[in-house]
XYZ file of C-alpha atoms in Angstrom:
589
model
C -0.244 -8.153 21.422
C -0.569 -8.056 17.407
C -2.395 -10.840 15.451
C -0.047 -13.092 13.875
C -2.053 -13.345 10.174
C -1.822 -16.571 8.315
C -2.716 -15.066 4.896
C -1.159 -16.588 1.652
C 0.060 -13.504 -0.161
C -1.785 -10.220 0.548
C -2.334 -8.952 -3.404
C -3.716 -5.646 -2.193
C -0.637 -4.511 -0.438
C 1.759 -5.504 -2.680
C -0.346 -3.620 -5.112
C 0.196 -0.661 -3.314
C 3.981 -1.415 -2.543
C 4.272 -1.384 -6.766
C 2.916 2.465 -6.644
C 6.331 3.417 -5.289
C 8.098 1.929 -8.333
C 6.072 4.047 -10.593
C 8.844 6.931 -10.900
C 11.511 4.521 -11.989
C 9.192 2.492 -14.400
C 12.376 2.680 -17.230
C 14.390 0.976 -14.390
C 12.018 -1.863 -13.769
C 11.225 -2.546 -17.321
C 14.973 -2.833 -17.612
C 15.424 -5.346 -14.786
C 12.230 -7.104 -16.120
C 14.333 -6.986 -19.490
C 17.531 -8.411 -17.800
C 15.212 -11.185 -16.084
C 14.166 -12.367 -20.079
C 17.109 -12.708 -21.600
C 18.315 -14.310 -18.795
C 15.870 -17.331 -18.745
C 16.932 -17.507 -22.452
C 20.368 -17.415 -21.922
C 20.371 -20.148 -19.601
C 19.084 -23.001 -21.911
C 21.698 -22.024 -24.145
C 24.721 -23.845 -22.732
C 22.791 -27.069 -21.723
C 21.736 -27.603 -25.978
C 25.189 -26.391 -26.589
C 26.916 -29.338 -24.566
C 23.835 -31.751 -26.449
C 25.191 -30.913 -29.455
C 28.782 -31.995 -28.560
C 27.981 -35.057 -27.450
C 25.479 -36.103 -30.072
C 27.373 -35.060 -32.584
C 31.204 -34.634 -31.745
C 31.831 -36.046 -28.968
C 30.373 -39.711 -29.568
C 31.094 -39.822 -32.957
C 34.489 -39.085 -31.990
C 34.584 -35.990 -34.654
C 36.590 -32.940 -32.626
C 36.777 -30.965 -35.843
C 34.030 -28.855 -34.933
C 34.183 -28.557 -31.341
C 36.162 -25.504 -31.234
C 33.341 -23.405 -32.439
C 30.641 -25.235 -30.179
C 33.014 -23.960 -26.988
C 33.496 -20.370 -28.419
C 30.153 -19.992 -28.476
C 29.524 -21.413 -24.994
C 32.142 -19.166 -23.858
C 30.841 -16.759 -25.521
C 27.062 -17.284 -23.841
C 28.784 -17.569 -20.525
C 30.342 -14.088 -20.961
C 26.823 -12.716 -21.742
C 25.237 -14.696 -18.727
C 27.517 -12.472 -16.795
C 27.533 -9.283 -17.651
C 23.543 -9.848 -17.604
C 23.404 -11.117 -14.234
C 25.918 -8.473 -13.200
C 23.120 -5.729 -14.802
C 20.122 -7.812 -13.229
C 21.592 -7.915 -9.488
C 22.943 -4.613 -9.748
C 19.429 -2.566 -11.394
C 17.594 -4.575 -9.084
C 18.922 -3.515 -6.172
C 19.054 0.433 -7.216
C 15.719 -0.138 -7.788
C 14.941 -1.262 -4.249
C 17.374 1.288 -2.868
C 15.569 4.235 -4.725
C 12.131 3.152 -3.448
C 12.929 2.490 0.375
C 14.136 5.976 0.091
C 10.925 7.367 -0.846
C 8.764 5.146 0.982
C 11.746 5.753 4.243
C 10.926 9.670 3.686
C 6.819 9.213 3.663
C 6.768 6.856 6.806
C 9.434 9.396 9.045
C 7.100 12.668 7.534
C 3.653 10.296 8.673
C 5.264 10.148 11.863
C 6.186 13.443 12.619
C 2.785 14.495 12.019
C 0.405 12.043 13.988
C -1.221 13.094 17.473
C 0.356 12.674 20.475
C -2.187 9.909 21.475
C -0.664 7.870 19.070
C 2.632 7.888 20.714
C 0.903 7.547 24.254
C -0.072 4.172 22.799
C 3.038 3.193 20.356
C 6.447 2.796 21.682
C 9.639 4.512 20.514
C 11.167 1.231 19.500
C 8.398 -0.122 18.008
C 8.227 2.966 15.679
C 12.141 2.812 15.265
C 11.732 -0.479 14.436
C 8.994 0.437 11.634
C 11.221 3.201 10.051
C 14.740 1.528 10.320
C 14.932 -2.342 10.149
C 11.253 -2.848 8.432
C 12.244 0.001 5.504
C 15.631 -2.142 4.974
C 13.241 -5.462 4.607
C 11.371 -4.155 2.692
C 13.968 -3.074 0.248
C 14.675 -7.064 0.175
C 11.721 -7.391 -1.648
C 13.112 -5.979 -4.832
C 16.948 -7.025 -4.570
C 16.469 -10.509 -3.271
C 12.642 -11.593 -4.000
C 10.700 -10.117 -6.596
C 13.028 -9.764 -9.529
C 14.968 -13.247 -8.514
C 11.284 -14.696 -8.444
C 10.361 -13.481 -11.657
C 13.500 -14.323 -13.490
C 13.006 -17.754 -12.274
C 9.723 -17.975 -12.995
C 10.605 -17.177 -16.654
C 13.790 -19.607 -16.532
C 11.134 -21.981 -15.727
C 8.776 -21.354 -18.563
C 11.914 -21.155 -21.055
C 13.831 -24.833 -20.058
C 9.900 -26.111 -19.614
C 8.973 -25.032 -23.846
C 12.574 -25.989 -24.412
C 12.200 -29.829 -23.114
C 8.578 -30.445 -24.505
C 10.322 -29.578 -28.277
C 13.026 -31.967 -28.050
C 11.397 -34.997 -25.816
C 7.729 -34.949 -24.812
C 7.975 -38.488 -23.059
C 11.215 -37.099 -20.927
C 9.301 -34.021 -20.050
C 6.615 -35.956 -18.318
C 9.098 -37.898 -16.668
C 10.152 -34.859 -15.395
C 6.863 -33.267 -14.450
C 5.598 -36.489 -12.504
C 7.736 -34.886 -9.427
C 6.049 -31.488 -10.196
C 2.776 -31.678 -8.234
C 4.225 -32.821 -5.154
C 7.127 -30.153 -4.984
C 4.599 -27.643 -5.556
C 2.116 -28.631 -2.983
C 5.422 -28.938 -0.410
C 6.281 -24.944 -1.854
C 2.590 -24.037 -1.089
C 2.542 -24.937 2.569
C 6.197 -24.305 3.656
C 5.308 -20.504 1.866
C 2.027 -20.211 4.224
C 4.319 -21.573 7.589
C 6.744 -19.179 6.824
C 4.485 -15.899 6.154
C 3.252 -17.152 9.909
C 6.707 -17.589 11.212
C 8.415 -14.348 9.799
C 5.308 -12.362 11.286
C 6.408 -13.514 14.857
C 9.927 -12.890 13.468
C 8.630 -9.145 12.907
C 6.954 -8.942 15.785
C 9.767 -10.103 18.570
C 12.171 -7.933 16.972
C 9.938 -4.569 17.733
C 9.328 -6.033 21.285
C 13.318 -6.128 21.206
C 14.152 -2.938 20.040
C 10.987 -0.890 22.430
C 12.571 -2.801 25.384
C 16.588 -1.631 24.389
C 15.388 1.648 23.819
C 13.153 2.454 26.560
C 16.169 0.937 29.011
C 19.146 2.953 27.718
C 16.710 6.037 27.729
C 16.132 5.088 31.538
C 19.751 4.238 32.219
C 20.177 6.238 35.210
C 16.970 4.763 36.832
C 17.913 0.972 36.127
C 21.231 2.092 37.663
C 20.036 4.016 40.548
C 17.184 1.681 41.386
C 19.851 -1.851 41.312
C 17.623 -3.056 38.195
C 20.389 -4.116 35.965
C 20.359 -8.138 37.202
C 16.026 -7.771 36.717
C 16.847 -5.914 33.372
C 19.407 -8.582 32.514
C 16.519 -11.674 33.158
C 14.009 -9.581 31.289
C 15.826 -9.257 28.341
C 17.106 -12.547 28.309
C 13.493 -13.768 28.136
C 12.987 -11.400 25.048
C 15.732 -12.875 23.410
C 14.706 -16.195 24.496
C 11.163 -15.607 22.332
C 13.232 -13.886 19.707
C 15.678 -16.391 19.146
C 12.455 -19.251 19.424
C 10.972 -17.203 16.178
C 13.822 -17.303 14.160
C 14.606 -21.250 14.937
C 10.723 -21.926 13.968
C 11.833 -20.359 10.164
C 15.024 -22.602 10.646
C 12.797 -25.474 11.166
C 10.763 -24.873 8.345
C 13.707 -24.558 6.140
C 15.303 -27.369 7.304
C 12.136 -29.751 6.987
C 11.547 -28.137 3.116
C 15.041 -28.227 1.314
C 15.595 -31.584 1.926
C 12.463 -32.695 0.548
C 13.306 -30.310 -2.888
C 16.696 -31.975 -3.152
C 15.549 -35.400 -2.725
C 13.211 -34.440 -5.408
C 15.471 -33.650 -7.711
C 17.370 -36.625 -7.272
C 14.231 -38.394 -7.927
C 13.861 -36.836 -10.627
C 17.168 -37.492 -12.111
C 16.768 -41.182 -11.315
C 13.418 -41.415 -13.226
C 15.150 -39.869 -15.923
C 18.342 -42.437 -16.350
C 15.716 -45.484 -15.818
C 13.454 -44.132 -18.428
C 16.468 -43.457 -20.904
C 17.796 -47.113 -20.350
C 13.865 -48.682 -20.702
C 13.327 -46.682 -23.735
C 16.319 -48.075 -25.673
C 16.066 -51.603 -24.321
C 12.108 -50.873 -25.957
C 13.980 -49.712 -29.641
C 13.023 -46.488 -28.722
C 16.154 -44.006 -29.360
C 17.030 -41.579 -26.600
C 20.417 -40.272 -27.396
C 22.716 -40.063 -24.673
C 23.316 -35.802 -25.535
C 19.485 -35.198 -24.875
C 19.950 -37.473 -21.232
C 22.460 -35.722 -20.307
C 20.174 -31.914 -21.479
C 17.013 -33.230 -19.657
C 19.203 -34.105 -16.778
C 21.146 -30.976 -16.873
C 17.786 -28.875 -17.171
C 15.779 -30.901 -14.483
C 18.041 -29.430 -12.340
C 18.192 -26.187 -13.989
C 14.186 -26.830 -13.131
C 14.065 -27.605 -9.456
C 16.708 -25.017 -8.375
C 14.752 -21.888 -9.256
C 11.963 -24.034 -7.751
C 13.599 -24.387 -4.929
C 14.952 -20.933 -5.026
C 11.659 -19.233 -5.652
C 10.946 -20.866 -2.386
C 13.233 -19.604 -0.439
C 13.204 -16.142 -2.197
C 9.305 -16.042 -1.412
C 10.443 -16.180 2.350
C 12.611 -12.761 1.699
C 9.247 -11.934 -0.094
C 7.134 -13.066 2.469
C 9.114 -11.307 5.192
C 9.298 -7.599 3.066
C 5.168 -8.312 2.912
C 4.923 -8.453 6.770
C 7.196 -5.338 7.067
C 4.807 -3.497 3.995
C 1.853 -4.725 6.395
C 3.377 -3.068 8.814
C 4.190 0.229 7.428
C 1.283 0.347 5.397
C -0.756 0.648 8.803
C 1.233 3.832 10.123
C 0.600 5.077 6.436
C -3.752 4.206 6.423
C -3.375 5.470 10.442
C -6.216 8.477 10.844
C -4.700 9.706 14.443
C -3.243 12.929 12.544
C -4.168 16.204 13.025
C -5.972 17.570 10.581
C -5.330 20.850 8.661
C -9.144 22.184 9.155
C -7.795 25.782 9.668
C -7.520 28.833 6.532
C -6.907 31.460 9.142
C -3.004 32.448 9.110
C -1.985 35.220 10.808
C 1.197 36.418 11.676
C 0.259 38.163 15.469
C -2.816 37.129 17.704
C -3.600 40.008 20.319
C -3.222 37.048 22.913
C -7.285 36.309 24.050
C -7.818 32.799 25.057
C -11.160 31.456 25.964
C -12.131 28.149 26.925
C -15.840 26.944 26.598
C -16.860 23.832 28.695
C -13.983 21.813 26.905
C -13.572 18.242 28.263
C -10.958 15.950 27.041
C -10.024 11.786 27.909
C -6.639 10.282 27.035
C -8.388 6.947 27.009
C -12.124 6.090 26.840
C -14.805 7.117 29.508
C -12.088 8.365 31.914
C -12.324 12.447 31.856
C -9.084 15.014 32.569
C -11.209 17.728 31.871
C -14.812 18.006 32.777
C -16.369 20.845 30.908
C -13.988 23.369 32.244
C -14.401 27.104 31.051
C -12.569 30.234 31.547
C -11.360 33.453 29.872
C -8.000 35.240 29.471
C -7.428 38.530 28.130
C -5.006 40.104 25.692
C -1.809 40.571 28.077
C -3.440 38.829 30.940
C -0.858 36.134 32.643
C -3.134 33.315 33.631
C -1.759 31.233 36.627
C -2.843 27.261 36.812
C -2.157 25.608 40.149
C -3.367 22.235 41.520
C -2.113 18.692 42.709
C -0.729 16.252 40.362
C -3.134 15.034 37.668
C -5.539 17.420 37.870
C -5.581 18.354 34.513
C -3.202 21.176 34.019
C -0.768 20.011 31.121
C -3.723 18.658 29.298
C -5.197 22.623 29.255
C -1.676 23.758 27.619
C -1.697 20.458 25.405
C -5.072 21.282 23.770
C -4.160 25.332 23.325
C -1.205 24.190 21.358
C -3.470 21.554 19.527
C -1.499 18.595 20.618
C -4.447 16.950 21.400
C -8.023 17.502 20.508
C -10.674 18.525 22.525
C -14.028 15.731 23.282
C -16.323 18.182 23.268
C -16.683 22.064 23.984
C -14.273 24.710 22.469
C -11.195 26.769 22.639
C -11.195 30.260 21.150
C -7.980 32.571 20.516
C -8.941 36.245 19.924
C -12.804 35.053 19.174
C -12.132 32.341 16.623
C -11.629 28.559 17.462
C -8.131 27.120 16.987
C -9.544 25.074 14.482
C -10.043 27.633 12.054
C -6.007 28.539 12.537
C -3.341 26.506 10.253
C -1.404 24.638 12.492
C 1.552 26.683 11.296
C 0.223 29.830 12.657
C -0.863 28.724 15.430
C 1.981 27.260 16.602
C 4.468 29.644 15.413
C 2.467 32.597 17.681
C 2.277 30.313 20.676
C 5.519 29.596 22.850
C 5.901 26.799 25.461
C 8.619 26.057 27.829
C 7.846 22.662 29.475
C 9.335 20.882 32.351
C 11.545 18.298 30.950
C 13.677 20.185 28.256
C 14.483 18.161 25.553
C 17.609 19.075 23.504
C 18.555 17.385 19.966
C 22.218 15.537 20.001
C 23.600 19.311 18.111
C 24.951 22.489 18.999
C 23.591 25.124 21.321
C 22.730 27.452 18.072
C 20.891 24.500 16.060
C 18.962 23.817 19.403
C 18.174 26.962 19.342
C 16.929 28.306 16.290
C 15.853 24.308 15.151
C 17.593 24.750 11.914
C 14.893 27.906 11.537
C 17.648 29.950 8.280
C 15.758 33.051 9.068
C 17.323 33.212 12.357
C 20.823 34.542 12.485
C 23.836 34.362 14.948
C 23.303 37.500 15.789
C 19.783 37.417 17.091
C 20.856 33.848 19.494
C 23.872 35.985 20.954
C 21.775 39.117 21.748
C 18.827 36.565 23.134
C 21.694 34.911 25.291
C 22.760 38.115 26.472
C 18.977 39.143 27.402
C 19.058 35.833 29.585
C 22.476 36.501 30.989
C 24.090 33.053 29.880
C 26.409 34.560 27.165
C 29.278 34.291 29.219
C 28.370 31.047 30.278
C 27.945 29.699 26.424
C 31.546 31.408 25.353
C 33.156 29.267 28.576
C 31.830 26.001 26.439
C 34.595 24.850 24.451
C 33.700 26.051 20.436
C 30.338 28.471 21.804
C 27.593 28.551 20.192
C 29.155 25.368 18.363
C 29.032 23.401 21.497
C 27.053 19.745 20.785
C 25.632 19.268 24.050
C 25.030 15.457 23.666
C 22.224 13.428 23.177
C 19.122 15.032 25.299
C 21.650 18.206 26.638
C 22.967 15.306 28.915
C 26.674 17.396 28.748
C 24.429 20.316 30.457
C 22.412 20.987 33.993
C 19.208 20.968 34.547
C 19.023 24.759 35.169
C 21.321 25.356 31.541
C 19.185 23.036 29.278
C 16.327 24.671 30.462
C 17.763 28.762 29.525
C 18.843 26.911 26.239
C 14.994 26.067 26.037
C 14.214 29.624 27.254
C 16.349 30.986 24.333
C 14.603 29.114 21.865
C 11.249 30.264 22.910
C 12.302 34.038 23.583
C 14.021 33.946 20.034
C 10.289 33.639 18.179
C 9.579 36.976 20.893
C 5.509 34.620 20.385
C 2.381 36.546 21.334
C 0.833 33.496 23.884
C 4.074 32.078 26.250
C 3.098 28.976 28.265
C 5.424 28.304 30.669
C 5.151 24.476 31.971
C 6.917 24.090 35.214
C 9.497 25.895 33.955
C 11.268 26.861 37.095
C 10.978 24.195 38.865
C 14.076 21.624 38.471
C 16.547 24.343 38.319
C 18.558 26.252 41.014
C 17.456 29.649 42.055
C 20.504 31.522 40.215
C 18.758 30.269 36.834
C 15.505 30.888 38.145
C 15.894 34.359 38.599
C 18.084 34.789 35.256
C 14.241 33.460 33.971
C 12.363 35.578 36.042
C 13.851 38.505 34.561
C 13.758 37.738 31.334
C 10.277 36.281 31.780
C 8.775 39.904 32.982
C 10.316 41.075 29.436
C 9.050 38.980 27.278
C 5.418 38.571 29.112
C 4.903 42.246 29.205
C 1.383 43.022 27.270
C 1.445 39.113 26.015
C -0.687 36.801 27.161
C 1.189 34.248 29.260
C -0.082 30.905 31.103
C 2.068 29.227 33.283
C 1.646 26.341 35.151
C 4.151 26.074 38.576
C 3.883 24.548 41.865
C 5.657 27.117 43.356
C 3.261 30.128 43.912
C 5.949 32.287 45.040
C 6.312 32.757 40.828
C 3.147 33.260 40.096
C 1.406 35.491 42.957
C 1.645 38.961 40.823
C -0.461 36.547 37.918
C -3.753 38.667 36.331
C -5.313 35.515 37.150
C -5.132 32.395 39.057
C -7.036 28.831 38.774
C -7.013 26.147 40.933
C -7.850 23.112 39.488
C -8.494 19.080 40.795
C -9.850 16.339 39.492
C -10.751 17.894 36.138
C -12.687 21.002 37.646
C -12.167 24.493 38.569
C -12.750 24.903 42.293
C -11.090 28.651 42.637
C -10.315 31.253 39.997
C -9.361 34.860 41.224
C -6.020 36.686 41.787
C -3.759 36.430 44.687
C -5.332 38.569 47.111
C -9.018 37.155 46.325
C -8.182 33.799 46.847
C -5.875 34.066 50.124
C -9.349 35.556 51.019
C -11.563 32.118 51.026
C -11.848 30.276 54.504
C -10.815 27.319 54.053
C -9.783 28.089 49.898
C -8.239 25.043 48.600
C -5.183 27.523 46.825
C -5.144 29.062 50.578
C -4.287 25.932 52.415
C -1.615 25.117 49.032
C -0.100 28.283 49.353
C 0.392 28.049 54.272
C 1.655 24.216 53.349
C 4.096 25.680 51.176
C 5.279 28.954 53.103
C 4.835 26.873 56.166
C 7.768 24.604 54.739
C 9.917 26.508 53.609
C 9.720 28.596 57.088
C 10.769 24.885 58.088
C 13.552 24.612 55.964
C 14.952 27.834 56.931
C-alpha cells in the first residue's frame, strides 16, 4: 500500500515540473504578462465607480458621467479580451507540456525491466500515463497561473487601499490572519485527501483492467456476482476519498464567506463611527473598500481552492516523477553491434531470483554451438523461461555469465542483440491492427512483398486472402478475431520475417492443433537449418532430433545429452517424462 504523505508543498518537485516549461519560456512570460495587467485592470473599475459617486453622483452633477462609463466600458472590454488571452495561453501552455512530459513517461515505460512490471500493475501504470498526465496539465490551466494572477490582484487592490485609507485597510486586514491560518490547514488536509484520491483511483483502474483482460475466466469460473462485491468495495473507498475533499471544502468556504461578510460589516460600522467622530469617510471610498474587500477575499478564497487543483497535479508529479527517478531499466552497457552472430551460446554458472533469496536458477552452465538446436525440458517452474528471458536480456542475471559467440551479452547494444535473436513464446500477443502491421511492427524496411512470400513459406497465404481486406485484416484487440493455432503462425511470420541467427521457440506448438503444428514444423526445419535454435516444449515428440537436450528441475540441470543418450539412463528423469507421455497418448489412442 503507498504512504499517504502529509507534506505542505513539495518545492523540489515542482522545481523540476518548471524544467518542462523551459521550451515555451516566451509563452509563460506572456501568461505571466496577462496575469499583471490583469491585477491592474481590476482596481480600475472599483476607483472608477468612487469617482462617480464622490463626485457626480452625490453632488448630483451627471455632466461628466458619460466619460467616467466610457472608460469603465472601455476597461471592461480590456478585462476581457485579457482574460480571454490569460485562460486561453495558459492552457496551451499546459497542453504543450503534458505532451512532452506524456511522451517521456510512455518512452520510460517502454524501456524498464520486466521486474518492474512483475511488481506494478497495468492499471496502475495506465493510470500514471493517462489520468495523472491530464492532472497534471491542471496545474498550469487551473492552478498555477490563476494562483499567481491572484496573488498579484492581491498585492495591487492591497497598495491600492493603503493610498486612499490606511485606517479602512486595517479594518480590512484584522480578518486577514485568521483566513490565512484557515487557508494553511484546509491546503495541508487536502494535499492528504487528494493523495488517497490518487491512490483509490489506480486501485480502480488495475482492478477494471486486470478483469476485462480476464473476462473469459470471471465468466467461465461464475465470478461476476464476487467481481460485482469486489468492485463495489473499491468504489465504496473511492467514493469515501473524494467525500473526505468534499468535507474539507464544505467545512472551509463557509468560513471564507462568513469572513468576508465580517469584513464588510467592520467596514460599514467603522465608516458610520468615523463620521459620528468628525472624521470624513466619503461614502464613494465605502463603497471602493467594500467593493475591493471582496475583490480581496475571493482570490483568497480562490487561491484556496485553486491550490487543491495544485495540490492534486503535485501528487500526480509525485507520482510520475517516481517512474521517471525509477533505476529498474536496462542499461545500455554494450558497444558491440553486429549485424550476424554465428549463433554460440554459453552459459557460465548463471543464477537468477525474481524476488529476494528465492533462486530459479542455481548456477546452471551449459554450452551450445553455432547451428546446434538446444532442447530444454522439465516440469513447471523449473526454470526454463527464465533461461530464454536472460538470453534475450529481459532480465539480468545475479551472478555468473552468458556469452554469445565468446563475448557476454553485456558488451552487445540491446539493439543488436535483440534484432539477431528471435522468440516465439507461448501466449502470442497481437496489437489491436492488421495482420501486416503485426507483422512487420511498423518495421518501413519491410515490404508487402517479403510478408506475402513469408506467408506462403508457412502455408497460411490462402488462409490470410479468405480474411475479409488480407493482409489489411485488424484482428482485434490481442488477435481475439483469430485461433489459437492462427495467432500463433501470425507470430511465426513475424519472427521468420527478421530470417534471426538465434530462434527460441517458447512452447510454441503447444496450444495449437496439429494441422498448424506441422505448417510450423516445416517451416521451423527451414529457418533452424545451420542457426542456433533453443526451444523449450513439453512435447518431446518435437524436439527428439534436438543437437542437444537438458532436463532441468528446481533450478538445476539433472540430464543433458541427446535423445538416444538420455533414453539410455535407468531410471533418467527425461526417460520416465518421455514413457508417461508415449504411455498416454498410447492411452488416448
Amino acid at each position: 500500500m503507498e504512504k499517504i504523505k502529509a507534506k505542505y508543498f513539495d518545492l523540489k518537485q515542482f522545481a523540476k515540473l518548471m524544467q518542462y516549461v523551459k521550451p515555451y519560456n516566451k509563452s509563460f512570460y506572456l501568461v505571466m504578462f496577462f496575469a499583471i495587467v490583469l491585477s491592474v485592470i481590476t482596481t480600475v473599475t472599483p476607483y472608477l465607480l468612487k469617482i462617480i459617486v464622490d463626485d457626480y453622483i452625490i453632488p448630483k452633477d451627471y455632466s461628466g458621467m458619460t466619460l467616467i462609463i466610457f472608460l469603465m466600458a472601455v476597461t471592461l472590454l480590456v478585462e476581457v479580451v485579457l482574460m480571454f488571452s490569460f485562460t486561453y495561453y495558459s492552457n496551451w501552455l499546459g497542453q504543450r507540456v503534458i505532451k512532452d512530459i506524456r511522451v517521456k513517461i510512455f518512452d520510460k515505460i517502454i524501456n524498464l525491466k520486466m521486474s518492474f512490471f512483475d511488481k506494478n500493475s497495468v492499471g496502475r501504470l495506465v493510470t500514471r500515463a493517462v489520468s495523472d498526465i491530464e492532472t497534471i496539465a491542471s496545474i498550469f490551466s487551473q492552478g498555477l497561473f490563476t494562483i499567481i494572477a491572484d496573488l498579484f490582484k492581491m498585492t495591487v487592490i492591497l497598495l491600492v487601499m493603503i493610498i486612499i485609507s490606511f485606517r479602512l485597510t486595517i479594518v480590512v486586514l484584522i480578518i486577514f490572519p485568521f483566513l490565512i491560518y484557515a487557508t494553511r490547514i484546509f491546503q495541508k488536509a487536502m494535499k492528504k485527501a487528494f493523495e488517497l484520491v490518487r491512490r483509490e483511483v489506480a486501485n480502480l483502474n488495475s482492478f477494471v483492467q486486470e478483469r476485462i483482460s480476464g473476462i473469459k475466466i470471471v465468466q467461465i469460473f461464475n465470478r461476476e456476482k464476487i467481481e460485482e462485491d469486489k468492485f463495489n468495495e473499491i468504489n465504496i473507498k473511492h467514493r469515501d476519498a473524494w467525500l473526505r475533499t468534499v468535507w474539507i471544502n464544505s467545512i472551509f468556504f463557509p468560513i471564507a464567506e462568513i469572513s468576508g461578510s465580517i469584513c464588510i460589516g467592520l467596514l460599514v460600522w467603522y465608516g458610520g463611527i468615523s463620521n459620528l467622530d468628525g472624521i470624513n469617510i466619503s461614502i464613494g471610498t465605502l463603497f471602493l473598500f467594500i467593493t475591493m474587500s471582496g475583490l480581496l477575499f475571493r482570490p483568497l478564497r480562490q487561491i484556496a481552492d485553486k491550490f487543491n487543483t495544485l495540490q492534486m497535479g503535485m501528487v500526480a508529479v509525485d507520482r510520475i516523477f517516481s517512474i521517471f527517478e525509477n533505476s529498474s531499466v536496462i542499461k545500455e552497457t554494450g558497444k558491440i553491434n553486429k549485424s550476424s552472430f554465428k549463433g554460440k551460446i554459453e552459459f557460465k554458472n548463471v543464477r537468477f531470483e525474481y524476488t529476494s533469496n528465492v533462486e530459479v536458477l542455481k548456477g546452471i552452465s551449459f554450452l551450445v554451438n553455432p547451428g546446434e538446436t538446444l532442447a530444454i525440458v522439465g516440469p513447471t517452474g523449473s526454470g526454463k523461461t527464465t533461461i530464454i528471458n536472460l538470453i534475450s536480456r529481459l532480465y539480468e542475471t545475479r551472478d555468473g555469465s552468458i556469452h554469445i559467440d565468446g563475448r557476454s551479452i553485456n558488451d552487445y547494444t540491446l539493439n543488436c542483440l535483440r534484432d539477431n535473436i528471435g522468440l516465439i513464446l507461448q501466449d502470442v500477443f497481437l496489437f489491436a491492427d492488421t495482420i501486416q502491421n503485426n507483422v512487420t511492427l511498423f518495421d518501413e524496411d519491410i515490404s508487402k512483398e517479403q510478408v506475402v512470400a513469408t506467408a506462403k513459406e508457412l502455408g497460411i497465404h490462402e488462409f490470410i486472402m479468405s480474411l475479409p481486406e488480407d493482409y489489411n485484416f485488424n484482428v482485434q484487440e490481442r488477435g481475439n478475431t483469430l485461433s489459437a493455432g492462427q495467432k500463433q503462425l501470425i507470430a511465426f511470420m513475424r519472427v521468420l520475417i527478421k530470417n534471426p541467427d538465434i530462434l527460441i521457440l517458447d512452447e510454441a506448438t503447444s496450444s495449437i492443433d496439429s494441422y498448424s503444428e506441422d505448417l510450423i514444423k516445416s517451416a521451423t526445419k527451414k529457418i533452424t537449418k545451420n542457426k542456433t535454435s533453443v526451444i523449450i516444449a513439453h512435447r518431446l515428440s518435437t524436439i527428439e532430433a534436438a543437437s542437444t537436450i537438458m532436463y532441468i528441475e528446481d533450478g538445476l540441470i539433472l540430464e543433458i545429452g541427446n535423445h538416444k543418450e538420455l533414453m539410455e539412463i535407468e531410471n533418467g528423469r527425461y526417460r520416465k517424462m518421455h514413457k508417461e507421455q508415449f504411455d498416454n497418448v498410447g492411452v488416448l489412442e
